[in-house]
CSV table of C-alpha atoms in Angstrom, one decimal:
chain,number,residue,atom,x,y,z
O,1,THR,CA,105.7,146.3,85.9
O,2,ARG,CA,108.6,147.2,88.1
O,3,HIS,CA,108.9,146.7,91.9
O,4,GLY,CA,105.3,145.3,91.7
O,5,LYS,CA,103.8,148.4,90.2
O,6,VAL,CA,102.6,149.1,86.7
O,7,VAL,CA,105.0,151.3,84.7
O,8,LEU,CA,103.3,151.3,81.3
O,9,ARG,CA,100.2,149.9,79.7
O,10,TRP,CA,99.0,149.9,76.1
O,11,GLY,CA,96.2,148.2,74.2
O,12,ASP,CA,93.1,146.5,75.5
O,13,GLN,CA,94.0,145.0,78.8
O,14,LYS,CA,91.0,142.6,78.9
O,15,GLN,CA,91.3,141.2,75.4
O,16,THR,CA,92.3,137.6,75.4
O,17,TYR,CA,94.9,136.2,73.0
O,18,ASP,CA,95.8,132.7,71.9
O,19,LEU,CA,99.2,132.4,73.5
O,20,LYS,CA,100.4,129.4,71.5
O,21,SER,CA,103.7,128.2,73.0
O,22,SER,CA,103.6,130.5,75.9
O,23,THR,CA,101.3,127.8,77.2
O,24,LYS,CA,104.4,125.7,77.8
O,25,ALA,CA,105.8,128.1,80.5
O,26,ILE,CA,102.4,128.5,82.1
O,27,GLY,CA,101.7,124.8,82.0
O,28,VAL,CA,105.0,123.7,83.5
O,29,THR,CA,103.9,125.5,86.7
O,30,ALA,CA,101.7,122.5,87.3
O,31,VAL,CA,104.8,120.3,87.3
O,32,GLY,CA,106.1,122.5,90.2
O,33,LEU,CA,102.8,121.8,92.0
O,34,ALA,CA,103.2,118.1,91.5
O,35,LEU,CA,106.7,118.1,92.9
O,36,MET,CA,105.6,120.2,95.9
O,37,ASP,CA,102.6,117.9,96.6
O,38,GLY,CA,104.7,114.7,96.2
O,39,LYS,CA,102.8,113.6,93.2
O,40,PHE,CA,106.2,113.4,91.4
O,41,ALA,CA,109.1,112.4,93.6
O,42,SER,CA,111.7,113.8,91.2
O,43,LEU,CA,112.0,115.2,87.7
O,44,HIS,CA,114.4,112.4,87.0
O,45,GLU,CA,111.8,109.7,87.3
O,46,PRO,CA,110.7,107.8,84.2
O,47,ALA,CA,107.7,109.3,82.6
O,48,ALA,CA,106.2,105.9,82.0
O,49,LYS,CA,105.9,105.5,85.8
O,50,TYR,CA,103.0,108.0,85.6
O,51,HIS,CA,101.5,107.1,82.2
O,52,PRO,CA,100.6,103.5,81.2
O,53,ASP,CA,100.5,104.3,77.5
O,54,PHE,CA,103.4,106.8,77.5
O,55,GLY,CA,104.8,107.5,74.0
O,56,VAL,CA,102.4,105.2,72.2
O,57,PRO,CA,101.0,105.6,69.5
O,58,PRO,CA,102.9,105.3,67.3
O,59,GLU,CA,103.9,101.7,67.9
O,60,ALA,CA,107.3,102.5,66.3
O,61,ASN,CA,108.3,104.3,69.4
O,62,ARG,CA,108.0,101.2,71.5
O,63,GLU,CA,110.1,99.3,69.0
O,64,LYS,CA,113.0,101.8,69.4
O,65,GLY,CA,113.5,100.8,73.0
O,66,TRP,CA,113.9,104.4,74.3
O,67,LEU,CA,110.5,105.0,76.1
O,68,ASP,CA,111.6,103.6,79.5
O,69,LYS,CA,114.6,105.9,79.4
O,70,ILE,CA,112.6,109.1,79.0
O,71,THR,CA,112.2,111.1,82.2
O,72,LEU,CA,110.0,114.0,83.2
O,73,PHE,CA,113.1,116.1,83.0
O,74,HIS,CA,113.6,115.2,79.3
O,75,LEU,CA,110.0,116.2,78.6
O,76,ALA,CA,110.4,119.5,80.4
O,77,THR,CA,113.7,120.4,78.7
O,78,GLN,CA,112.9,119.4,75.1
O,79,THR,CA,115.4,116.6,75.2
O,80,ALA,CA,113.0,113.6,75.1
O,81,GLY,CA,113.2,113.3,71.3
O,82,PHE,CA,109.6,113.6,70.2
O,83,ASP,CA,108.9,115.3,66.9
O,84,LYS,CA,107.4,118.8,66.7
O,85,ASN,CA,103.7,118.1,66.2
O,86,GLY,CA,101.4,118.1,69.3
O,87,GLY,CA,99.8,114.8,68.4
O,88,TYR,CA,101.3,111.3,68.6
O,89,THR,CA,104.7,111.8,67.0
O,90,GLU,CA,107.7,109.6,66.5
O,91,LEU,CA,110.9,109.7,68.5
O,92,LEU,CA,113.8,111.2,66.6
O,93,PHE,CA,116.7,110.4,68.9
O,94,GLU,CA,117.6,108.7,72.2
O,95,PRO,CA,116.6,110.9,75.1
O,96,GLY,CA,119.2,113.3,76.5
O,97,THR,CA,121.4,113.3,73.4
O,98,LYS,CA,119.9,116.2,71.5
O,99,TRP,CA,117.6,119.3,71.9
O,100,SER,CA,114.6,119.5,69.7
O,101,TYR,CA,111.7,121.9,70.0
O,102,SER,CA,108.5,119.9,70.4
O,103,ASP,CA,104.8,120.3,71.3
O,104,GLY,CA,104.4,116.5,71.5
O,105,GLY,CA,106.9,116.1,74.4
O,106,PRO,CA,105.3,118.8,76.6
O,107,ASN,CA,101.9,117.3,75.8
O,108,TRP,CA,103.0,113.9,77.2
O,109,LEU,CA,104.2,115.8,80.3
O,110,ALA,CA,100.8,117.4,80.7
O,111,GLU,CA,99.2,114.0,80.6
O,112,CYS,CA,101.6,112.7,83.3
O,113,VAL,CA,100.6,115.6,85.6
O,114,THR,CA,96.9,115.0,84.8
O,115,LEU,CA,97.1,111.3,85.6
O,116,ALA,CA,99.2,111.9,88.8
O,117,TYR,CA,96.4,114.1,90.1
O,118,GLY,CA,93.4,112.5,88.4
O,119,ARG,CA,92.1,116.0,87.7
O,120,ASP,CA,91.6,118.5,84.9
O,121,LEU,CA,94.6,120.7,84.9
O,122,GLN,CA,92.5,123.8,84.3
O,123,GLU,CA,90.6,123.2,87.5
O,124,LEU,CA,93.7,122.3,89.4
O,125,MET,CA,95.5,125.5,88.3
O,126,PHE,CA,92.6,127.8,89.0
O,127,GLU,CA,92.3,126.3,92.5
O,128,ARG,CA,96.0,126.4,93.4
O,129,VAL,CA,97.6,129.1,91.3
O,130,PHE,CA,95.5,131.2,89.0
O,131,ALA,CA,92.8,132.3,91.5
O,132,PRO,CA,95.2,133.0,94.4
O,133,ILE,CA,97.2,135.4,92.2
O,134,GLY,CA,94.0,137.2,91.0
O,135,ILE,CA,93.3,135.6,87.7
O,136,ALA,CA,89.6,135.1,86.9
O,137,ARG,CA,88.1,132.6,84.5
O,138,THR,CA,87.3,135.5,82.1
O,139,ASP,CA,91.0,136.3,82.1
O,140,LEU,CA,92.4,132.9,81.1
O,141,ARG,CA,91.0,129.8,79.5
O,142,TRP,CA,92.5,126.4,78.5
O,143,ARG,CA,91.0,124.9,75.4
O,144,ALA,CA,90.1,121.3,75.0
O,145,ASN,CA,92.9,119.2,73.4
O,146,SER,CA,93.2,119.9,69.7
O,147,TYR,CA,95.6,117.0,68.8
O,148,ARG,CA,94.6,114.0,70.9
O,149,PRO,CA,91.3,112.7,72.4
O,150,LYS,CA,89.5,115.2,74.6
O,151,GLU,CA,89.7,113.0,77.7
O,152,ILE,CA,92.2,110.6,79.3
O,153,GLU,CA,90.9,108.1,81.9
O,154,GLY,CA,87.7,110.2,82.1
O,155,VAL,CA,89.5,113.5,82.8
O,156,MET,CA,89.9,116.4,80.5
O,157,ARG,CA,93.2,116.2,78.6
O,158,ARG,CA,94.9,119.6,78.4
O,159,GLU,CA,98.0,120.5,76.4
O,160,PHE,CA,101.3,122.1,77.4
O,161,GLY,CA,102.4,122.6,73.8
O,162,SER,CA,99.7,125.3,73.3
O,163,GLY,CA,96.1,125.9,74.1
O,164,ILE,CA,95.9,128.7,76.7
O,165,SER,CA,94.3,132.0,75.8
O,166,ALA,CA,94.7,134.9,78.3
O,167,ASN,CA,94.9,138.7,78.6
O,168,VAL,CA,98.1,140.6,79.4
O,169,ASP,CA,97.0,141.2,83.0
O,170,ALA,CA,96.8,137.4,83.6
O,171,MET,CA,100.2,136.9,81.9
O,172,ALA,CA,101.8,139.6,84.0
O,173,ARG,CA,100.5,138.0,87.2
O,174,ILE,CA,102.0,134.7,86.3
O,175,GLY,CA,105.3,136.4,85.5
O,176,TYR,CA,105.2,138.2,88.9
O,177,LEU,CA,104.6,134.9,90.7
O,178,TYR,CA,107.8,133.7,89.1
O,179,LEU,CA,109.6,136.9,89.9
O,180,ARG,CA,108.8,136.4,93.5
O,181,HIS,CA,110.0,132.8,93.5
O,182,GLY,CA,106.6,131.2,93.5
O,183,ARG,CA,105.4,133.2,96.5
O,184,ARG,CA,102.1,135.1,96.8
O,185,GLN,CA,102.2,137.2,100.0
O,186,GLU,CA,102.6,134.6,102.8
O,187,ARG,CA,101.8,131.6,100.6
O,188,GLN,CA,104.4,129.5,98.7
O,189,LEU,CA,102.3,128.5,95.7
O,190,ILE,CA,105.1,126.6,93.9
O,191,PRO,CA,108.6,125.8,95.2
O,192,SER,CA,111.2,128.5,94.9
O,193,TRP,CA,113.8,126.0,93.8
O,194,PHE,CA,111.5,125.0,91.0
O,195,VAL,CA,111.4,128.6,89.8
O,196,ASP,CA,115.2,128.6,89.8
O,197,ALA,CA,115.3,125.4,87.8
O,198,ALA,CA,112.8,126.7,85.3
O,199,ARG,CA,114.7,129.9,84.6
O,200,THR,CA,118.2,128.5,84.2
O,201,VAL,CA,119.9,126.1,81.8
O,202,PRO,CA,119.9,122.7,83.6
O,203,TYR,CA,123.0,120.5,83.8
O,204,GLY,CA,123.0,118.1,80.9
O,205,VAL,CA,121.2,120.4,78.5
O,206,LYS,CA,123.9,123.0,77.8
O,207,ASP,CA,125.8,122.4,74.6
O,208,LEU,CA,123.6,119.6,73.3
O,209,PRO,CA,123.3,119.4,69.5
O,210,VAL,CA,120.2,121.3,68.4
O,211,VAL,CA,117.8,119.8,65.8
O,212,LYS,CA,117.1,122.4,63.1
O,213,PRO,CA,119.6,125.0,64.3
O,214,GLU,CA,118.6,127.2,61.3
O,215,ASP,CA,115.3,127.8,63.2
O,216,TYR,CA,116.4,127.5,66.9
O,217,GLY,CA,120.1,128.5,66.9
O,218,ASN,CA,122.0,127.4,70.0
O,219,ALA,CA,118.8,126.8,71.9
O,220,SER,CA,120.3,124.3,74.3
O,221,ASP,CA,122.5,127.0,75.7
O,222,HIS,CA,119.5,129.2,76.8
O,223,TYR,CA,116.5,127.0,77.6
O,224,GLY,CA,115.3,125.9,81.0
O,225,LEU,CA,112.1,124.0,82.0
O,226,LEU,CA,109.9,125.1,79.1
O,227,TRP,CA,111.1,128.7,79.6
O,228,TRP,CA,113.6,130.5,77.4
O,229,ASN,CA,116.4,132.6,78.9
O,230,ASN,CA,119.4,134.7,78.2
O,231,ALA,CA,121.9,132.7,80.3
O,232,ASP,CA,124.5,132.6,77.5
O,233,GLY,CA,124.2,136.3,76.8
O,234,THR,CA,122.9,136.0,73.3
O,235,MET,CA,121.1,139.3,73.9
O,236,LYS,CA,124.1,141.5,74.7
O,237,ASN,CA,122.3,144.4,76.4
O,238,VAL,CA,119.8,142.2,78.3
O,239,PRO,CA,120.7,140.8,81.8
O,240,ARG,CA,121.7,137.2,81.7
O,241,ASP,CA,119.1,136.4,84.4
O,242,ALA,CA,116.2,137.4,82.1
O,243,TYR,CA,113.9,134.6,81.1
O,244,TRP,CA,110.5,134.4,79.2
O,245,SER,CA,107.7,132.4,77.7
O,246,TRP,CA,107.5,132.7,73.9
O,247,GLY,CA,104.7,131.7,71.6
O,248,LEU,CA,103.8,132.1,68.0
O,249,TYR,CA,103.0,135.7,67.1
O,250,ASP,CA,105.5,136.7,69.9
O,251,SER,CA,103.4,136.3,73.0
O,252,LEU,CA,105.8,137.0,75.8
O,253,ILE,CA,106.0,136.8,79.6
O,254,VAL,CA,109.4,138.4,80.3
O,255,VAL,CA,110.9,138.2,83.8
O,256,ILE,CA,114.1,140.1,84.7
O,257,PRO,CA,114.9,139.4,88.3
O,258,SER,CA,118.0,141.7,88.5
O,259,LEU,CA,115.9,144.6,87.4
O,260,ASP,CA,112.7,143.5,89.2
O,261,ILE,CA,110.8,143.7,86.0
O,262,VAL,CA,107.9,141.7,84.5
O,263,VAL,CA,106.6,142.4,81.0
O,264,ALA,CA,103.6,140.8,79.2
O,265,ARG,CA,103.0,141.2,75.5
O,266,ALA,CA,100.5,139.6,73.1
O,267,GLY,CA,98.9,140.3,69.7
O,268,LYS,CA,100.4,140.3,66.2
O,269,SER,CA,104.0,139.3,65.6
O,270,LEU,CA,106.6,141.9,66.2
O,271,ALA,CA,107.8,143.7,63.1
O,272,SER,CA,111.4,142.6,62.9
O,273,GLN,CA,113.6,140.1,61.2
O,274,ARG,CA,113.1,136.5,62.1
O,275,ASN,CA,116.7,135.3,62.1
O,276,PRO,CA,118.9,134.6,64.0
O,277,HIS,CA,116.6,132.9,66.5
O,278,TYR,CA,116.3,135.7,69.1
O,279,ALA,CA,116.2,138.5,66.5
O,280,PRO,CA,112.4,138.9,66.5
O,281,ILE,CA,112.2,139.7,70.3
O,282,GLU,CA,115.5,141.3,71.1
O,283,PRO,CA,114.3,144.8,69.8
O,284,PHE,CA,111.4,144.5,72.2
O,285,ILE,CA,113.2,143.3,75.3
O,286,LYS,CA,116.5,145.3,74.9
O,287,PRO,CA,115.0,148.9,75.2
O,288,ILE,CA,113.1,147.8,78.3
O,289,ALA,CA,116.2,146.6,80.0
O,290,LEU,CA,118.2,149.7,78.9
O,291,SER,CA,115.5,152.0,80.2
O,292,VAL,CA,116.2,151.2,83.8
O,293,ARG,CA,118.2,154.0,85.4
O,294,ASP,CA,118.6,152.8,89.0
O,295,LYS,CA,120.2,149.5,88.1
O,296,GLY,CA,122.1,149.5,91.4
O,297,LYS,CA,119.0,149.9,93.6
O,298,TRP,CA,117.8,146.5,95.0
O,299,PRO,CA,114.1,146.5,96.0
O,300,GLY,CA,114.7,143.8,98.6
O,301,ALA,CA,114.7,140.1,98.8
O,302,PRO,CA,111.4,138.2,98.1
O,303,TYR,CA,111.4,136.6,101.6
O,304,PRO,CA,111.1,137.8,105.2
O,305,PRO,CA,114.3,139.2,106.9
O,306,SER,CA,116.2,136.7,109.1
O,307,ALA,CA,115.1,136.5,112.7
O,308,VAL,CA,118.7,135.5,113.7
O,309,ILE,CA,121.0,137.6,111.5
O,310,ARG,CA,120.0,141.2,112.0
O,311,GLY,CA,122.8,142.8,110.0
O,312,ILE,CA,126.5,142.8,109.3
O,313,GLU,CA,129.3,145.3,109.9
O,314,TRP,CA,132.5,145.4,107.7
O,315,ALA,CA,135.8,145.5,109.5
O,316,PRO,CA,138.2,148.3,108.5
O,317,ALA,CA,140.0,147.4,105.3
O,318,LYS,CA,143.4,147.6,106.9
O,319,THR,CA,142.5,144.8,109.4
O,320,ILE,CA,141.6,142.3,106.7
O,321,ILE,CA,144.1,139.6,106.2
O,322,ARG,CA,144.7,138.7,102.6
O,323,GLU,CA,146.3,135.4,101.6
O,324,ALA,CA,146.4,133.4,98.3
O,325,GLU,CA,147.0,136.5,96.3
O,326,GLY,CA,145.5,136.4,92.8
O,327,SER,CA,142.8,133.8,93.6
O,328,ASP,CA,139.1,134.6,94.0
O,329,ASN,CA,135.6,133.2,94.4
O,330,TRP,CA,136.1,131.3,97.8
O,331,PRO,CA,132.8,129.6,98.6
O,332,ILE,CA,133.4,128.0,102.0
O,333,THR,CA,131.9,125.6,104.5
O,334,TRP,CA,132.6,124.1,107.9
O,335,ALA,CA,133.2,120.4,107.8
O,336,ASP,CA,132.8,117.7,110.4
O,337,ASP,CA,136.5,117.8,111.3
O,338,ASP,CA,136.0,121.4,112.5
O,339,ASN,CA,138.0,122.8,109.6
O,340,LEU,CA,136.9,125.0,106.7
O,341,TYR,CA,137.0,123.8,103.2
O,342,THR,CA,136.9,126.1,100.2
O,343,ALA,CA,137.5,126.5,96.5
O,344,TYR,CA,139.3,129.2,94.6
O,345,GLY,CA,139.2,130.4,91.0
O,346,ASP,CA,141.7,131.9,88.4
O,347,GLY,CA,144.7,131.6,90.7
O,348,TRP,CA,147.4,129.4,92.3
O,349,GLY,CA,145.9,129.1,95.8
O,350,PHE,CA,147.9,129.5,99.0
O,351,GLU,CA,151.7,129.4,99.5
O,352,PRO,CA,153.3,127.2,98.3
O,353,LYS,CA,151.3,127.9,95.2
O,354,VAL,CA,150.3,125.2,92.8
O,355,ASP,CA,152.3,124.7,89.6
O,356,ARG,CA,149.7,126.1,87.2
O,357,LYS,CA,146.8,128.6,87.3
O,358,LEU,CA,143.5,126.9,88.0
O,359,SER,CA,140.0,128.0,87.3
O,360,LEU,CA,138.9,125.6,90.0
O,361,GLY,CA,141.2,124.6,92.9
O,362,PHE,CA,140.7,123.4,96.5
O,363,ALA,CA,142.0,124.3,99.9
O,364,ARG,CA,141.6,123.6,103.7
O,365,ILE,CA,141.7,126.4,106.3
O,366,THR,CA,142.7,125.7,109.9
O,367,GLY,CA,143.3,127.9,112.9
O,368,SER,CA,141.5,131.0,114.3
O,369,PRO,CA,140.4,134.1,112.5
O,370,GLY,CA,143.4,136.0,113.5
O,371,ASP,CA,145.9,133.2,113.0
O,372,PHE,CA,144.6,130.9,110.2
O,373,LYS,CA,146.5,128.8,107.8
O,374,GLY,CA,145.5,127.8,104.3
O,375,ALA,CA,146.7,124.7,102.5
O,376,ASN,CA,146.0,123.7,99.0
O,377,ILE,CA,144.3,120.3,98.3
O,378,ARG,CA,145.3,118.7,95.0
O,379,SER,CA,142.7,116.8,93.0
O,380,GLU,CA,143.4,115.1,89.7
O,381,THR,CA,139.7,114.7,89.0
O,382,GLY,CA,138.4,118.0,90.5
O,383,GLU,CA,140.8,120.7,89.3
O,384,ARG,CA,139.9,122.6,86.2
O,385,THR,CA,141.6,125.3,84.0
O,386,GLY,CA,140.4,128.1,81.9
O,387,GLN,CA,140.4,131.9,82.5
O,388,GLY,CA,137.2,133.7,83.5
O,389,ALA,CA,134.1,132.4,81.8
O,390,ASP,CA,136.1,129.8,79.9
O,391,GLY,CA,136.7,127.7,83.0
O,392,PRO,CA,134.4,126.1,85.6
O,393,LYS,CA,134.1,128.0,88.9
O,394,ALA,CA,132.8,127.0,92.3
O,395,GLY,CA,129.7,128.9,93.2
O,396,GLY,CA,128.8,127.2,96.5
O,397,MET,CA,130.1,124.5,98.9
O,398,LEU,CA,128.4,122.6,101.8
O,399,CYS,CA,129.4,119.7,104.0
O,400,VAL,CA,126.6,117.3,105.0
O,401,GLU,CA,127.4,114.2,107.1
O,402,GLY,CA,131.0,114.2,106.1
O,403,ILE,CA,130.5,114.7,102.4
O,404,LEU,CA,131.5,117.9,100.6
O,405,TYR,CA,129.0,119.1,98.0
O,406,MET,CA,129.9,121.8,95.5
O,407,LEU,CA,128.0,123.9,93.0
O,408,VAL,CA,130.0,124.6,89.8
O,409,ARG,CA,129.1,127.1,87.1
O,410,ASN,CA,130.3,127.7,83.5
């Protein structure tokens, strides 16, 4: 689909397929619900807070002393340390120190959500997400648990590791919900910030050592909250904002926000080489991305227009005052002292310039629009170097109650 309309269909649209690990990306949607409903206060809470028997069996996990350190975040990013199998598996490493693809970790996460609500996740998701976006029970079903007892505290125990069967129409509807930042018409079904977190590489995951790199490559550089992505540009001709679910036999829900595209694919494995890691699916996703001809046409933001800001008008170029030549980026914020604070990249800042080129430098701006003055602020702990993508850059800045907050990328 593109711009919310079907572009191309093939195959039986009503046939359901075992989606295998695409279940992870669908299932983690329930985590977004739990955060929105206040069932989870934060992803960084200990998983054991929500599960009295978390991580056990096997008893060896308790003896390692790591269970209390594992957070919901670790479970959602494949950094908790559980071995691959979806049953009761041993911990391989201390949480947050490595990335390891697992079904067991996500299955513990599913149980935490189940216990937080005290409800069958299939019933919860049909009530809150699936039915509102037009998915019928004939379109999607969640099997009983295949690796652990069927119930937990009297409630059906579903899996996140695998277990959902669905048709491509249901898959596309889930992808479209994510494309529209969790919103269905006027209803916010899951938080928009959760969608952003799911589709990007979280802080603390990037560059982690990968267990079995021969199978998963540099997965820690392109994995979000149980969704894969192209954040590191591994797929050269696919936008970096692309992200997708991915299950055995190459079930895929592909979302490309910059192209306003959703693709759903299920069936037999794609006929392509299996290594390196993204090699099987790149020949499928790449032609779709390259087929878009109007890449510069933006279909509109997925939220209502502002009732306050009706539009903008650019001043003539000759009236624009340019200072700090050679520096760029410039996220900026008002502060409590009535001055503006900003950060620059790949430059030397205002006159007098700093003694070395910085990928991240800081400045204060005082005065009026027609008569302002910029002054560099030096910081031993904040300044960074590195040209372009090789150096950290400020992407946003905000002052709240006298404290400056900054979003840094790269």
